[in-house]
Every structure is written in C-alpha cells, then in structure tokens.
Coordinates of C-alpha atoms in Angstrom, one line a residue:
Chain A
M1 CA 129.6 152.4 79.6
T2 CA 129.9 148.7 78.8
T3 CA 127.0 147.0 77.2
G4 CA 126.0 143.4 77.0
T5 CA 127.5 142.6 80.4
Q6 CA 125.3 140.6 82.9
G7 CA 125.0 142.3 86.2
W8 CA 126.1 145.7 85.0
H9 CA 124.2 148.8 86.1
A10 CA 124.3 152.3 84.9
D11 CA 125.5 154.7 87.6
S12 CA 123.4 157.6 88.9
A13 CA 125.4 160.2 87.0
L14 CA 124.8 158.5 83.7
L15 CA 121.1 158.0 84.4
S16 CA 120.8 161.6 85.5
S17 CA 122.3 162.7 82.1
Y18 CA 120.0 160.3 80.3
L19 CA 117.0 161.8 82.1
A20 CA 118.1 165.4 81.4
G21 CA 118.6 164.5 77.7
D22 CA 122.2 165.4 77.8
L23 CA 123.5 162.2 76.3
D24 CA 124.3 161.9 72.6
A25 CA 121.8 159.8 70.5
V26 CA 123.8 156.6 70.5
T27 CA 124.6 156.5 74.2
G28 CA 121.0 157.7 75.0
A29 CA 119.5 154.9 72.9
S30 CA 121.9 152.4 74.5
V31 CA 120.9 153.5 78.1
E32 CA 117.3 153.4 77.2
Q33 CA 117.5 149.8 75.9
H34 CA 119.3 148.8 79.1
V35 CA 116.8 150.5 81.4
S36 CA 113.9 148.9 79.6
R37 CA 115.4 145.4 80.5
C38 CA 117.0 146.1 83.9
A39 CA 114.6 146.4 86.9
T40 CA 117.4 147.8 89.1
C41 CA 118.2 150.6 86.8
R42 CA 114.5 151.3 86.3
A43 CA 114.2 151.6 90.1
T44 CA 117.1 154.0 90.2
V45 CA 115.5 156.1 87.4
G46 CA 112.3 156.1 89.5
R47 CA 114.2 157.6 92.4
L48 CA 116.0 160.2 90.3
V49 CA 112.8 161.5 88.6
E50 CA 110.7 164.1 90.4
P51 CA 107.6 162.2 91.8
Q52 CA 105.4 165.0 90.6
L53 CA 106.7 164.7 87.1
L54 CA 106.4 161.0 87.2
E55 CA 102.7 161.3 88.4
Q56 CA 102.0 163.9 85.8
T57 CA 103.4 161.7 83.0
W58 CA 101.6 158.6 84.3
T59 CA 98.3 160.5 84.5
G60 CA 98.8 161.7 80.9
I61 CA 99.3 158.2 79.7
R62 CA 96.2 157.0 81.6
D63 CA 94.2 159.8 80.2
V64 CA 95.0 158.7 76.7
V65 CA 94.3 155.0 77.4
E66 CA 91.3 155.3 79.6
R67 CA 89.5 158.3 78.0
P68 CA 87.1 157.1 75.3
A69 CA 87.8 158.5 71.8
L70 CA 85.2 161.1 70.6
P71 CA 83.3 160.4 67.3
F72 CA 84.6 162.2 64.3
A73 CA 81.8 164.7 64.1
V74 CA 82.3 165.6 67.8
R75 CA 86.0 165.9 67.3
L76 CA 85.4 168.3 64.4
A77 CA 83.0 170.3 66.5
R78 CA 85.8 170.5 69.2
R79 CA 88.1 172.0 66.7
C80 CA 85.4 174.6 65.9
G81 CA 85.4 175.6 69.6
L82 CA 82.9 173.2 71.2
S83 CA 83.6 172.9 74.9
E84 CA 85.1 169.6 76.1
P85 CA 82.2 168.8 78.6
T86 CA 79.6 169.4 75.9
A87 CA 81.6 167.1 73.6
V88 CA 81.4 164.3 76.1
L89 CA 77.7 164.7 76.3
L90 CA 77.2 164.8 72.6
A91 CA 79.6 161.8 72.0
S92 CA 77.2 159.5 73.9
A93 CA 74.3 160.1 71.6
A94 CA 73.8 157.3 69.1
S95 CA 72.8 159.7 66.3
L96 CA 75.9 161.7 66.5
R97 CA 78.2 158.7 66.0
G98 CA 79.8 157.8 62.7
A99 CA 77.5 155.0 61.7
W100 CA 74.3 156.9 62.1
L101 CA 75.6 160.0 60.3
V102 CA 77.0 158.0 57.4
G103 CA 73.6 156.2 57.1
A104 CA 71.8 159.6 57.1
F105 CA 74.2 161.0 54.5
L106 CA 73.8 158.0 52.2
S107 CA 70.0 158.1 52.4
L108 CA 69.9 161.8 51.6
S109 CA 72.4 161.3 48.8
F110 CA 70.3 158.6 47.2
A111 CA 67.2 160.8 47.5
T112 CA 69.1 163.6 45.9
L113 CA 70.4 161.4 43.1
A114 CA 66.8 160.2 42.4
A115 CA 65.6 163.8 42.2
Y116 CA 68.5 164.8 40.0
A117 CA 68.0 161.8 37.7
S118 CA 64.4 162.7 37.1
G119 CA 65.3 166.2 36.1
G120 CA 63.4 167.7 39.0
T121 CA 60.1 166.1 38.3
A122 CA 60.4 163.6 41.1
L123 CA 61.3 165.7 44.2
A124 CA 59.4 163.4 46.6
P125 CA 62.3 161.3 47.7
F126 CA 64.3 164.3 48.7
L127 CA 61.5 166.2 50.3
L128 CA 60.6 163.0 52.2
A129 CA 64.1 162.3 53.4
A130 CA 65.5 165.8 54.1
P131 CA 63.1 166.9 56.9
L132 CA 62.9 163.4 58.4
A133 CA 66.7 163.0 58.8
P134 CA 66.9 165.4 61.7
V135 CA 63.7 164.1 63.1
L136 CA 64.9 160.6 63.3
G137 CA 68.3 161.8 64.5
V138 CA 66.7 163.6 67.4
A139 CA 64.5 160.7 68.3
A140 CA 67.6 158.4 68.3
A141 CA 69.4 160.8 70.7
Y142 CA 67.4 160.3 73.8
G143 CA 64.8 158.1 75.5
P144 CA 65.0 155.0 77.7
R145 CA 65.7 152.7 74.8
Q146 CA 68.4 154.9 73.2
D147 CA 70.0 156.0 76.5
P148 CA 70.1 153.5 79.3
L149 CA 71.2 156.2 81.7
E150 CA 67.8 158.0 81.6
A151 CA 67.3 157.3 85.3
L152 CA 70.5 159.1 86.1
I153 CA 70.1 161.9 83.6
A154 CA 66.7 162.6 85.2
T155 CA 68.3 163.3 88.6
A156 CA 71.5 165.0 87.4
P157 CA 71.9 168.8 87.9
Y158 CA 72.6 169.2 84.1
G159 CA 69.0 168.1 83.5
R160 CA 67.2 165.9 81.0
T161 CA 65.5 168.8 79.2
R162 CA 68.8 170.6 78.7
L163 CA 70.5 167.4 77.5
I164 CA 67.8 166.7 75.0
L165 CA 67.9 170.3 73.6
L166 CA 71.7 170.1 73.4
R167 CA 71.5 166.8 71.4
T168 CA 68.8 168.2 69.3
I169 CA 71.0 171.1 68.4
G170 CA 73.9 168.7 67.8
V171 CA 71.8 166.6 65.4
L172 CA 70.5 169.7 63.5
V173 CA 74.1 171.1 63.2
S174 CA 75.5 167.9 61.9
V175 CA 72.7 167.1 59.4
L176 CA 71.4 170.4 58.1
P177 CA 74.5 171.8 56.3
V178 CA 75.0 168.5 54.4
T179 CA 71.4 168.4 53.4
V180 CA 71.5 172.1 52.3
L181 CA 74.5 171.3 50.1
L182 CA 72.8 168.2 48.6
G183 CA 69.7 170.3 48.0
L184 CA 71.7 172.7 45.8
A185 CA 72.3 169.8 43.4
I186 CA 68.6 169.3 42.7
P187 CA 67.3 170.8 39.5
G188 CA 64.6 173.5 40.1
P189 CA 64.3 176.8 41.8
P190 CA 67.3 177.8 44.0
W191 CA 65.0 178.4 47.1
L192 CA 64.3 174.6 47.1
A193 CA 67.7 173.9 48.6
A194 CA 66.6 175.6 51.8
A195 CA 62.8 175.3 51.6
W196 CA 62.7 171.9 53.3
L197 CA 64.2 173.6 56.4
G198 CA 60.7 174.8 57.2
P199 CA 59.1 171.4 57.7
A200 CA 62.3 170.1 59.3
L201 CA 62.4 172.8 61.9
A202 CA 58.7 172.3 62.6
L203 CA 58.7 168.6 62.8
V204 CA 61.5 168.5 65.4
P205 CA 59.5 170.5 68.1
V206 CA 56.4 168.4 67.1
L207 CA 58.4 165.3 67.8
L208 CA 59.7 166.6 71.1
A209 CA 56.2 167.6 72.2
L210 CA 54.6 164.3 71.1
A211 CA 57.5 162.3 72.7
G212 CA 56.5 163.8 76.1
F213 CA 53.3 161.7 75.8
V214 CA 54.3 158.5 73.9
G215 CA 58.1 158.4 74.0
P216 CA 60.5 159.3 71.2
R217 CA 60.2 156.1 69.2
T218 CA 56.5 156.2 68.8
A219 CA 56.6 160.0 68.3
A220 CA 59.1 159.5 65.5
A221 CA 57.0 156.9 63.8
V222 CA 53.9 159.1 64.0
V223 CA 55.7 162.2 62.7
S224 CA 57.4 160.1 59.9
L225 CA 54.0 158.7 58.8
L226 CA 52.3 162.1 58.8
W227 CA 55.1 163.7 56.8
S228 CA 55.2 160.8 54.3
G229 CA 51.4 161.3 53.9
V230 CA 51.9 165.0 53.1
V231 CA 54.7 164.4 50.6
L232 CA 53.3 161.3 48.9
G233 CA 49.7 162.6 48.9
S234 CA 50.8 165.8 47.1
T235 CA 52.4 163.8 44.3
R236 CA 49.0 162.8 42.9
A237 CA 47.6 166.1 41.8
L238 CA 49.8 168.9 43.1
A239 CA 53.1 170.5 42.0
P240 CA 56.3 168.7 43.1
T241 CA 57.2 171.7 45.2
W242 CA 53.8 172.0 46.9
P243 CA 54.9 170.6 50.3
V244 CA 57.4 173.3 50.8
E245 CA 55.7 176.3 49.1
A246 CA 55.0 179.5 51.0
A247 CA 51.5 178.7 52.1
Q248 CA 52.5 175.4 53.6
Q249 CA 55.5 177.0 55.3
G250 CA 53.0 179.1 57.3
V251 CA 51.3 175.9 58.4
Y252 CA 54.6 174.5 59.5
L253 CA 55.4 177.6 61.5
G254 CA 52.0 177.4 63.2
L255 CA 52.7 173.7 64.0
A256 CA 56.0 174.6 65.5
V257 CA 54.5 177.3 67.7
V258 CA 51.8 174.9 69.0
A259 CA 54.4 172.2 69.7
C260 CA 56.5 174.7 71.7
A261 CA 53.4 175.8 73.6
V262 CA 52.6 172.2 74.5
I263 CA 56.2 171.6 75.7
A264 CA 56.0 174.8 77.8
I265 CA 52.6 173.8 79.3
R266 CA 53.8 170.3 80.2
A267 CA 56.9 171.8 81.8
G268 CA 54.7 173.5 84.3
A269 CA 52.3 170.7 84.9
D270 CA 54.6 167.6 84.8
R271 CA 54.8 165.5 87.9
Q272 CA 58.5 164.9 87.5
P273 CA 60.5 167.8 89.0
G274 CA 62.4 169.9 86.5
V275 CA 61.3 167.9 83.4
A276 CA 59.9 169.7 80.4
L277 CA 60.6 167.0 77.8
Chain B
M1 CA 66.6 170.8 110.4
S2 CA 67.0 167.3 109.0
T3 CA 68.7 166.5 105.7
V4 CA 65.5 164.9 104.4
E5 CA 62.1 165.7 105.7
L6 CA 58.9 164.2 104.3
T7 CA 55.6 165.3 105.8
G8 CA 52.3 163.7 104.9
V9 CA 53.8 162.4 101.6
S10 CA 51.5 160.3 99.4
K11 CA 52.0 158.8 96.0
R12 CA 49.7 156.6 93.8
Y13 CA 50.3 154.9 90.5
G14 CA 48.0 153.5 87.8
R15 CA 45.7 156.5 87.7
G16 CA 45.3 156.4 91.4
R17 CA 44.5 152.6 91.7
I18 CA 47.8 151.6 93.3
R19 CA 48.9 153.2 96.6
A20 CA 52.6 153.4 96.8
L21 CA 53.0 155.8 99.8
A22 CA 50.3 156.8 102.2
D23 CA 50.7 159.9 104.3
V24 CA 54.3 159.2 105.2
D25 CA 56.0 161.4 107.9
I26 CA 59.7 160.7 108.2
A27 CA 63.0 162.5 108.5
F28 CA 66.6 161.4 107.8
D29 CA 69.9 162.7 109.1
Q30 CA 73.6 162.0 108.8
G31 CA 74.4 158.2 108.9
V32 CA 73.1 155.2 107.1
T33 CA 69.4 154.3 107.2
G34 CA 68.2 151.0 105.8
L35 CA 64.8 150.7 104.2
L36 CA 63.3 147.2 104.5
G37 CA 60.0 145.9 103.2
P38 CA 58.4 143.5 100.8
N39 CA 58.1 144.2 97.1
G40 CA 55.6 146.9 96.5
A41 CA 56.1 148.3 100.0
G42 CA 56.9 151.8 98.7
K43 CA 60.7 151.7 99.2
T44 CA 61.6 152.6 95.7
T45 CA 58.9 155.3 95.5
L46 CA 60.2 156.9 98.7
L47 CA 63.8 156.8 97.4
R48 CA 62.8 158.2 94.0
I49 CA 61.0 161.1 95.7
V50 CA 64.1 161.8 97.8
A51 CA 66.3 161.5 94.6
T52 CA 64.1 164.1 92.8
S53 CA 63.3 161.5 90.2
I54 CA 59.5 161.8 90.8
A55 CA 57.3 164.2 92.7
A56 CA 54.9 163.3 95.5
D57 CA 51.2 163.6 94.8
S58 CA 50.7 165.4 98.1
G59 CA 52.6 166.4 101.2
D60 CA 55.8 168.4 101.8
V61 CA 59.3 167.4 100.8
R62 CA 62.3 169.2 102.1
L63 CA 65.7 168.0 100.9
L64 CA 68.9 169.6 102.2
G65 CA 66.9 172.4 103.4
R66 CA 65.2 173.0 100.0
D67 CA 61.8 172.5 98.6
P68 CA 62.2 170.7 95.2
Q69 CA 58.5 171.3 94.3
R70 CA 59.0 175.1 94.4
S71 CA 61.3 175.8 91.4
Q72 CA 63.8 174.3 89.0
A73 CA 66.6 176.1 90.8
E74 CA 65.7 174.3 94.1
V75 CA 65.7 171.0 92.2
T76 CA 69.1 171.7 90.6
A77 CA 70.5 172.8 94.0
V78 CA 69.5 169.5 95.6
R79 CA 70.8 167.5 92.7
R80 CA 74.2 169.1 93.0
E81 CA 74.6 167.4 96.4
L82 CA 72.9 164.2 95.5
G83 CA 74.3 160.7 94.6
F84 CA 71.7 158.3 93.3
L85 CA 71.9 154.6 92.4
P86 CA 68.6 153.5 90.8
Q87 CA 67.3 150.0 91.3
E88 CA 67.5 149.3 87.6
L89 CA 70.4 151.2 85.9
G90 CA 71.1 150.5 82.3
Y91 CA 74.8 150.3 81.4
P92 CA 75.8 151.4 77.9
S93 CA 77.7 148.3 76.7
D94 CA 80.0 150.2 74.4
M95 CA 81.3 152.5 77.1
T96 CA 84.2 151.8 79.3
A97 CA 83.9 152.1 83.1
F98 CA 85.9 155.3 83.0
G99 CA 83.8 156.7 80.1
F100 CA 80.6 155.8 81.9
I101 CA 81.6 157.6 85.2
E102 CA 83.0 160.5 83.2
Y103 CA 79.8 161.0 81.3
V104 CA 77.8 161.0 84.6
A105 CA 80.5 163.4 86.1
V106 CA 79.8 165.9 83.2
L107 CA 76.1 165.6 83.9
K108 CA 77.0 166.5 87.5
E109 CA 78.8 169.6 86.2
W110 CA 82.4 168.5 86.7
N111 CA 83.5 170.7 83.8
D112 CA 87.3 170.9 84.5
R113 CA 88.7 167.9 82.6
E114 CA 91.7 167.3 84.9
V115 CA 89.8 167.6 88.1
R116 CA 87.1 165.4 86.7
S117 CA 89.5 162.7 85.7
Q118 CA 90.9 162.7 89.2
E119 CA 87.5 162.4 90.7
V120 CA 86.5 159.6 88.3
R121 CA 89.6 157.7 89.3
R122 CA 89.0 158.3 93.0
V123 CA 85.5 156.8 92.9
L124 CA 86.6 153.9 90.7
G125 CA 89.3 153.3 93.3
A126 CA 86.8 153.6 96.2
V127 CA 84.7 150.7 94.7
G128 CA 87.8 148.6 93.9
L129 CA 87.7 149.0 90.1
A130 CA 90.7 151.2 89.6
D131 CA 92.3 148.5 87.4
Q132 CA 89.2 148.1 85.3
A133 CA 88.9 151.7 84.2
S134 CA 89.5 151.0 80.5
V135 CA 87.5 147.8 80.3
R136 CA 84.2 148.0 78.4
I137 CA 81.2 147.6 80.7
S138 CA 79.9 144.8 78.6
R139 CA 83.0 142.8 79.7
L140 CA 82.4 143.4 83.4
S141 CA 80.6 141.0 85.7
G142 CA 77.2 141.8 87.2
G143 CA 78.8 142.6 90.5
Q144 CA 81.4 144.8 88.9
R145 CA 78.7 146.7 86.9
R146 CA 76.8 147.3 90.1
R147 CA 80.0 148.7 91.6
V148 CA 80.4 151.0 88.6
G149 CA 76.9 152.2 89.3
L150 CA 77.8 152.9 93.0
A151 CA 81.0 154.7 91.9
Q152 CA 78.9 157.2 89.9
A153 CA 76.7 157.8 92.9
L154 CA 79.9 158.6 95.0
L155 CA 81.0 161.4 92.6
G156 CA 81.7 164.6 94.5
E157 CA 81.2 163.1 98.0
P158 CA 77.4 163.9 98.0
R159 CA 75.7 165.1 101.2
L160 CA 72.7 162.9 100.3
L161 CA 73.3 159.4 98.9
V162 CA 70.3 157.4 97.8
L163 CA 70.9 153.8 96.9
D164 CA 68.1 151.5 95.7
E165 CA 69.2 147.9 96.3
P166 CA 72.9 148.5 96.0
T167 CA 73.8 144.9 97.0
T168 CA 71.7 143.1 94.3
G169 CA 73.9 140.8 92.3
L170 CA 76.9 141.1 94.6
D171 CA 78.7 138.1 96.1
P172 CA 79.6 138.1 99.8
A173 CA 83.1 139.4 99.2
Q174 CA 81.7 142.3 97.0
R175 CA 79.0 143.1 99.6
A176 CA 81.8 143.3 102.2
D177 CA 83.7 145.7 99.8
L178 CA 80.5 147.7 99.3
R179 CA 79.9 148.0 103.1
R180 CA 83.5 149.2 103.5
S181 CA 82.9 151.9 100.7
L182 CA 79.7 153.0 102.3
S183 CA 80.9 153.1 105.9
A184 CA 83.6 155.5 104.6
V185 CA 81.0 158.0 103.4
A186 CA 78.5 157.5 106.2
H187 CA 80.2 159.8 108.7
R188 CA 79.8 162.8 106.5
S189 CA 76.6 162.0 104.4
T190 CA 73.0 161.0 104.8
V191 CA 72.8 157.6 103.2
L192 CA 69.4 155.9 102.4
L193 CA 69.5 152.4 101.1
S194 CA 66.9 149.9 100.3
T195 CA 67.6 146.2 100.4
H196 CA 66.0 142.8 100.8
Q197 CA 69.1 141.7 102.7
T198 CA 68.5 142.1 106.4
E199 CA 72.2 141.2 107.1
D200 CA 73.2 144.3 105.0
V201 CA 71.1 146.5 107.2
A202 CA 72.5 144.8 110.4
A203 CA 76.0 145.3 109.2
L204 CA 75.7 148.8 107.8
C205 CA 72.8 150.8 109.3
E206 CA 72.3 152.5 112.6
R207 CA 68.7 153.0 111.8
V208 CA 66.2 150.9 110.0
V209 CA 62.8 151.8 108.6
V210 CA 60.3 149.0 107.8
L211 CA 57.8 149.9 105.1
A212 CA 54.7 147.9 104.1
G213 CA 51.7 148.9 102.1
G214 CA 53.1 152.4 101.7
T215 CA 53.2 153.1 105.4
V216 CA 56.0 153.1 108.0
R217 CA 55.7 150.0 110.2
F218 CA 58.8 150.6 112.2
D219 CA 61.4 153.4 112.5
G220 CA 64.3 153.1 114.9
A221 CA 67.6 151.6 115.8
V222 CA 68.4 148.2 114.4
T223 CA 68.9 146.9 117.9
D224 CA 65.4 148.2 118.9
L225 CA 63.9 146.3 116.0
V226 CA 65.7 143.1 117.0
A227 CA 64.5 143.6 120.6
T228 CA 60.9 143.5 119.4
A229 CA 61.4 139.8 118.6
V230 CA 62.8 138.8 122.0
G231 CA 60.8 135.9 123.4
Q232 CA 59.2 135.1 120.1
V233 CA 61.9 133.0 118.5
W234 CA 62.8 129.4 119.6
L235 CA 64.8 126.4 118.7
A236 CA 62.5 123.4 118.8
D237 CA 62.5 119.7 117.9
E238 CA 59.3 120.1 115.9
P239 CA 58.2 122.9 113.6
G240 CA 55.8 125.3 115.4
E241 CA 52.2 124.6 114.5
D242 CA 51.0 128.2 114.5
A243 CA 54.4 129.8 113.8
L244 CA 54.7 132.7 111.4
V245 CA 57.6 130.8 109.8
S246 CA 59.8 127.9 110.8
W247 CA 62.6 125.9 109.2
R248 CA 64.9 123.0 109.9
T249 CA 68.4 124.2 110.7
G250 CA 71.7 122.4 110.1
T251 CA 71.7 121.1 113.6
G252 CA 68.5 119.2 113.0
R253 CA 66.4 121.5 115.2
H254 CA 63.7 123.9 114.0
H255 CA 64.1 127.7 114.1
V256 CA 60.6 128.8 115.0
V257 CA 59.5 132.5 114.6
G258 CA 56.2 133.6 116.2
G259 CA 53.2 131.7 117.4
R260 CA 53.0 129.8 120.6
R261 CA 56.2 128.3 122.2
P262 CA 56.5 124.7 121.0
V263 CA 56.8 122.0 123.6
G264 CA 60.3 121.6 124.8
A265 CA 61.6 124.6 122.8
D266 CA 64.5 126.6 123.9
P267 CA 64.5 130.4 123.6
A268 CA 66.8 131.6 120.7
E269 CA 68.6 134.8 120.1
P270 CA 66.5 136.7 117.5
T271 CA 68.1 138.0 114.3
L272 CA 67.1 141.1 112.4
E273 CA 65.4 138.9 109.9
D274 CA 63.3 137.3 112.6
A275 CA 62.2 140.7 113.9
Y276 CA 61.5 141.9 110.4
L277 CA 59.3 138.9 109.6
L278 CA 57.4 139.3 112.9
M279 CA 57.0 143.1 112.3
L280 CA 55.4 142.5 109.0
G281 CA 53.5 139.3 109.7
P282 CA 51.6 138.0 106.7
D283 CA 52.4 141.3 104.8
A284 CA 56.0 140.0 104.3
Q285 CA 54.6 137.9 101.5
R286 CA 52.5 140.6 99.9
V287 CA 53.6 142.1 96.6
H288 CA 51.2 144.9 95.7
T289 CA 49.0 147.0 97.8
P290 CA 46.0 148.1 95.8
S291 CA 43.4 150.0 97.8

C-alpha cells in the first residue's frame, strides 16, 4: 500500500482484510486514516459491510446520542435491578434528579449537625426536616406544575395513580436510607434514628389524599405547616423526643389509615376515569 | 358497532353553571372527522371524554366497543389503542424530542427498549423530525413542538386518534406536512380532530361535525355542509346591508355571506367557511354558553 498519494484508493481485498481485523496494527491504522479522508474508499467499505451490521451499529450509535442520560440515583437503582422502563419513568421526576437529592441531603445534614452540636437537647431541626424531606420530594414528583405532561399521563394506559405511587416509592427509597444513617449520628436513644419514620410514612399518604382536593403544592404547604406546628409546639414544654414517642406514633398510624381511606373513597367517586390520586 | 358511540352525553362545569355538552348523540367510525365550532362550543369537552381524560355527567359512552365508565380495566384497554394530543400540552424544556416521545412510549407500555426506540424513531420520522431527535425541546420552534406532540399521539398506530387543535401554531408548509401524516393513518384509524381552521377540515376530513352551545348543529359530509350555503353567498359591489358577514376582497368586490342578495350581486361559489358561518349565525361569535 502506498500512502500520501493523491488519487490512490485501497482495493477491495485490502479493505475486506481491514474490516475483518486481519491487518497488523500499523497497516490497519494507515487504512483507517485513509478511509476517514477518502469518500470513494468509504463508499467501498459501505458496500463490503453487511447492511444489517451497518444498521445495527448506526442504531447503537444513535441510541447513545439520542437517549437521555439517567440521573445518578436512577442509574444506581438500575444496577440494583430496577427495570429499564421504570427507570425512564423515575428519571423524569424532578425530585429524583441530582440537584433535588443533593439539596435534601444537605438540609438533613445541617439538621443532624445542629442536633449533634446541641448534644441531643435540640432535636427539633432533625425531627422537623426528616419527615418533611420525603413529603416535599413526593409533592415535587407530580402535579401539573411539576409535570407538564399531566394531560398525557391521565390518558396513558400506565395510569396517573400508578405513576404517582411509583414516584412516591422512588422518593422514599432514595431519601429514607440516608436519613436513617444521619439519624444514627444524633445523640440520644438508638430508636430515635428510626422513630421519625412513623410521621414520615403517615405524612406521605396525608399529602397524597389532600393533594386530590387542592393539588400537591398546596397540600405540601399544609402538611409542612402542620408538622412544623407539632414539632415546634412541643419544644416549649415537652420532651425533645415527644413528637416521635410511642403514643404519638399511634396517632400517626391512625392518620395514615384515614388518609388511605380517603384516597380509596375518592378513587370510587372521582369523575375522572381511572384516577385515584 | 362504531368505534366511538356517545348516547345522550351531557357535561357541565363550574358546579353545573356552565353547560359544555347537552344530550349529545353521535358516533364515529374509521376516517377523519373534523369538529368545528366557536370557543366554548364543547369541542374540547367532547374530545376529552373520548380520550378518557374526563367522564361524562350522564349518558352512555362506548369507545372501541368498551365502556370506560364500567371499570379501570375497560379504561386501560381503551387507552392502549388511543392516541391523544391535548389542546394545551406542556413540553418539559429539559427533555429532548426523543426523550419526550420515549417517556410517553413507556407510559403507553412499550417496555422493550429496542422495539420502543424503533417506534420512537418511526413517529419522529412520520412528522418530519427524525433529524431533531436529540435536540432539546426548548430549542425547537412552536410548530416543531406541536409536531413532537403529534408524534407521541401516533405511537403504536392507535385505532383511535384524538387531536385537539393539532394545527395551532403551524405555518402553511407544516400544516401540509401534518395533513400528509394524518392522511397516512386515516385509512386504518378513527381520527377526531378539532380546529378553528375550516381549510384544514376541507383538506383532511370526509366528515364534519359543527358544535355550538354544547349541541350538534350539523353532522355530515364536508360537501353537504358546503351545499347548505349555495345561493347565500355573493360577490357584490357594495357590502350587504343585512349580511351575516361581508368583506372587501382583493378584486375590490365584496364577498357577502347571508342576508338578502345585494343589488347587482353575482352568485359566488360558497366555501366551507361560508357554510360554517351561515350554520352558526350569530353563535359563531359566542364564547361561553351559560344556561
């Protein structure tokens, strides 16, 4: 093969060997350089390659270029076995994207730091933030303002209710483990690290039930205010752990049951077909 | 049995104050049907009921042989064969055209990644956006966004295609492209579209339904609607005094629709728009229909 000669073209045999990977490294690189600059040889290569293989390769390249990248949390979930279609649905939720998760993590970290610095006497910041992080995450995962595709979601076979529940689980799974770990750093009884789960798991169905009437944003504001009232009100005369003690956990359980009942009743009575949330 | 059957369907908004549909009986079959009517005529309400987005207050709705008011399973079965382009569709600005359609495809249960990708590319190609697949929606023009919206409705070659004002924001060339895309699916699907553009109906639809005040004013072939205006449209030197509407044309003469024949006027070939205006009369200007 002669290189650097104007008008020279590689013959079919050489190009076939190149395509089969039979050339040595130097000759192969040389042919590749030439093909990248010579339209005639590229056309010959096109004829020598199986059209099916060419199409497959091109589709693979387009797949990488056109397919949007999944957020880190969703990629992580994919590695843990989350199905690819579910990952696509989760990736479009604002509260499962990096910026929101980092924000939630930082807020919880500061709240934990404050509780730690006070030696366990000021638990309010943590007890305030820990249950509200999933509540706000769920509220940010759906609704007309957060998801401009509401009109399509409402008429898709997957269903709005199913999508909201999927995203709710996605938010809980992404926020709860980190919060439990941060809770372990707080001075005080060990059960405190998990005790906030009671109000968190109760406030989420309360949010979903309320959002059916007033939308997720207003519902999130109402739930946040109520929970803030409980936590801040208890700091005046009650023990720092009062909002998450056993008696209150029973109230939260009752609230969760009532909220689920409201959702179920609305599912039967709603004027929009197939919509429970 | 028709693809879509509405019997005695009524719908009110605003705690019953605003009547959107009043006892509507209508059926749709394969082919393209255009819904014409002024704002507030009930077009969007009718399309949303057919798209299972809202339920009727009363009456029977049968879609693709199923009753969506009976069970969730019936609703889901209808939605599997439905393509819907809402009047106002939000477009997530951070998504690419491909990402947007793929997201909708997953909602439509296209679970196999490879097959889904092929389908997404097919519908993007069908609306002439194959080369824009990786472009963010925020960078697309209004017309291109509308075509992305149409592309998602075409996923899976639905048996029932519901398009609420698909030509809004499109320039003439884009509208011609859209007509081409729709005519390709019309032979195998039931297509319902609402529009304010009578020329779209004339170009696309075999059948036209005129709605006003929540009731059906006309239901028939486009040619039959045009025929109702024969003898009521003239070209005159002066605007018609009691005409429903008249305007000066580029030739200097006045196009007169309705009323008495002006002196010295020549009969003119009526257009679909003339017939539509005559059909509605003063209702053509009405916006809401409180009752």
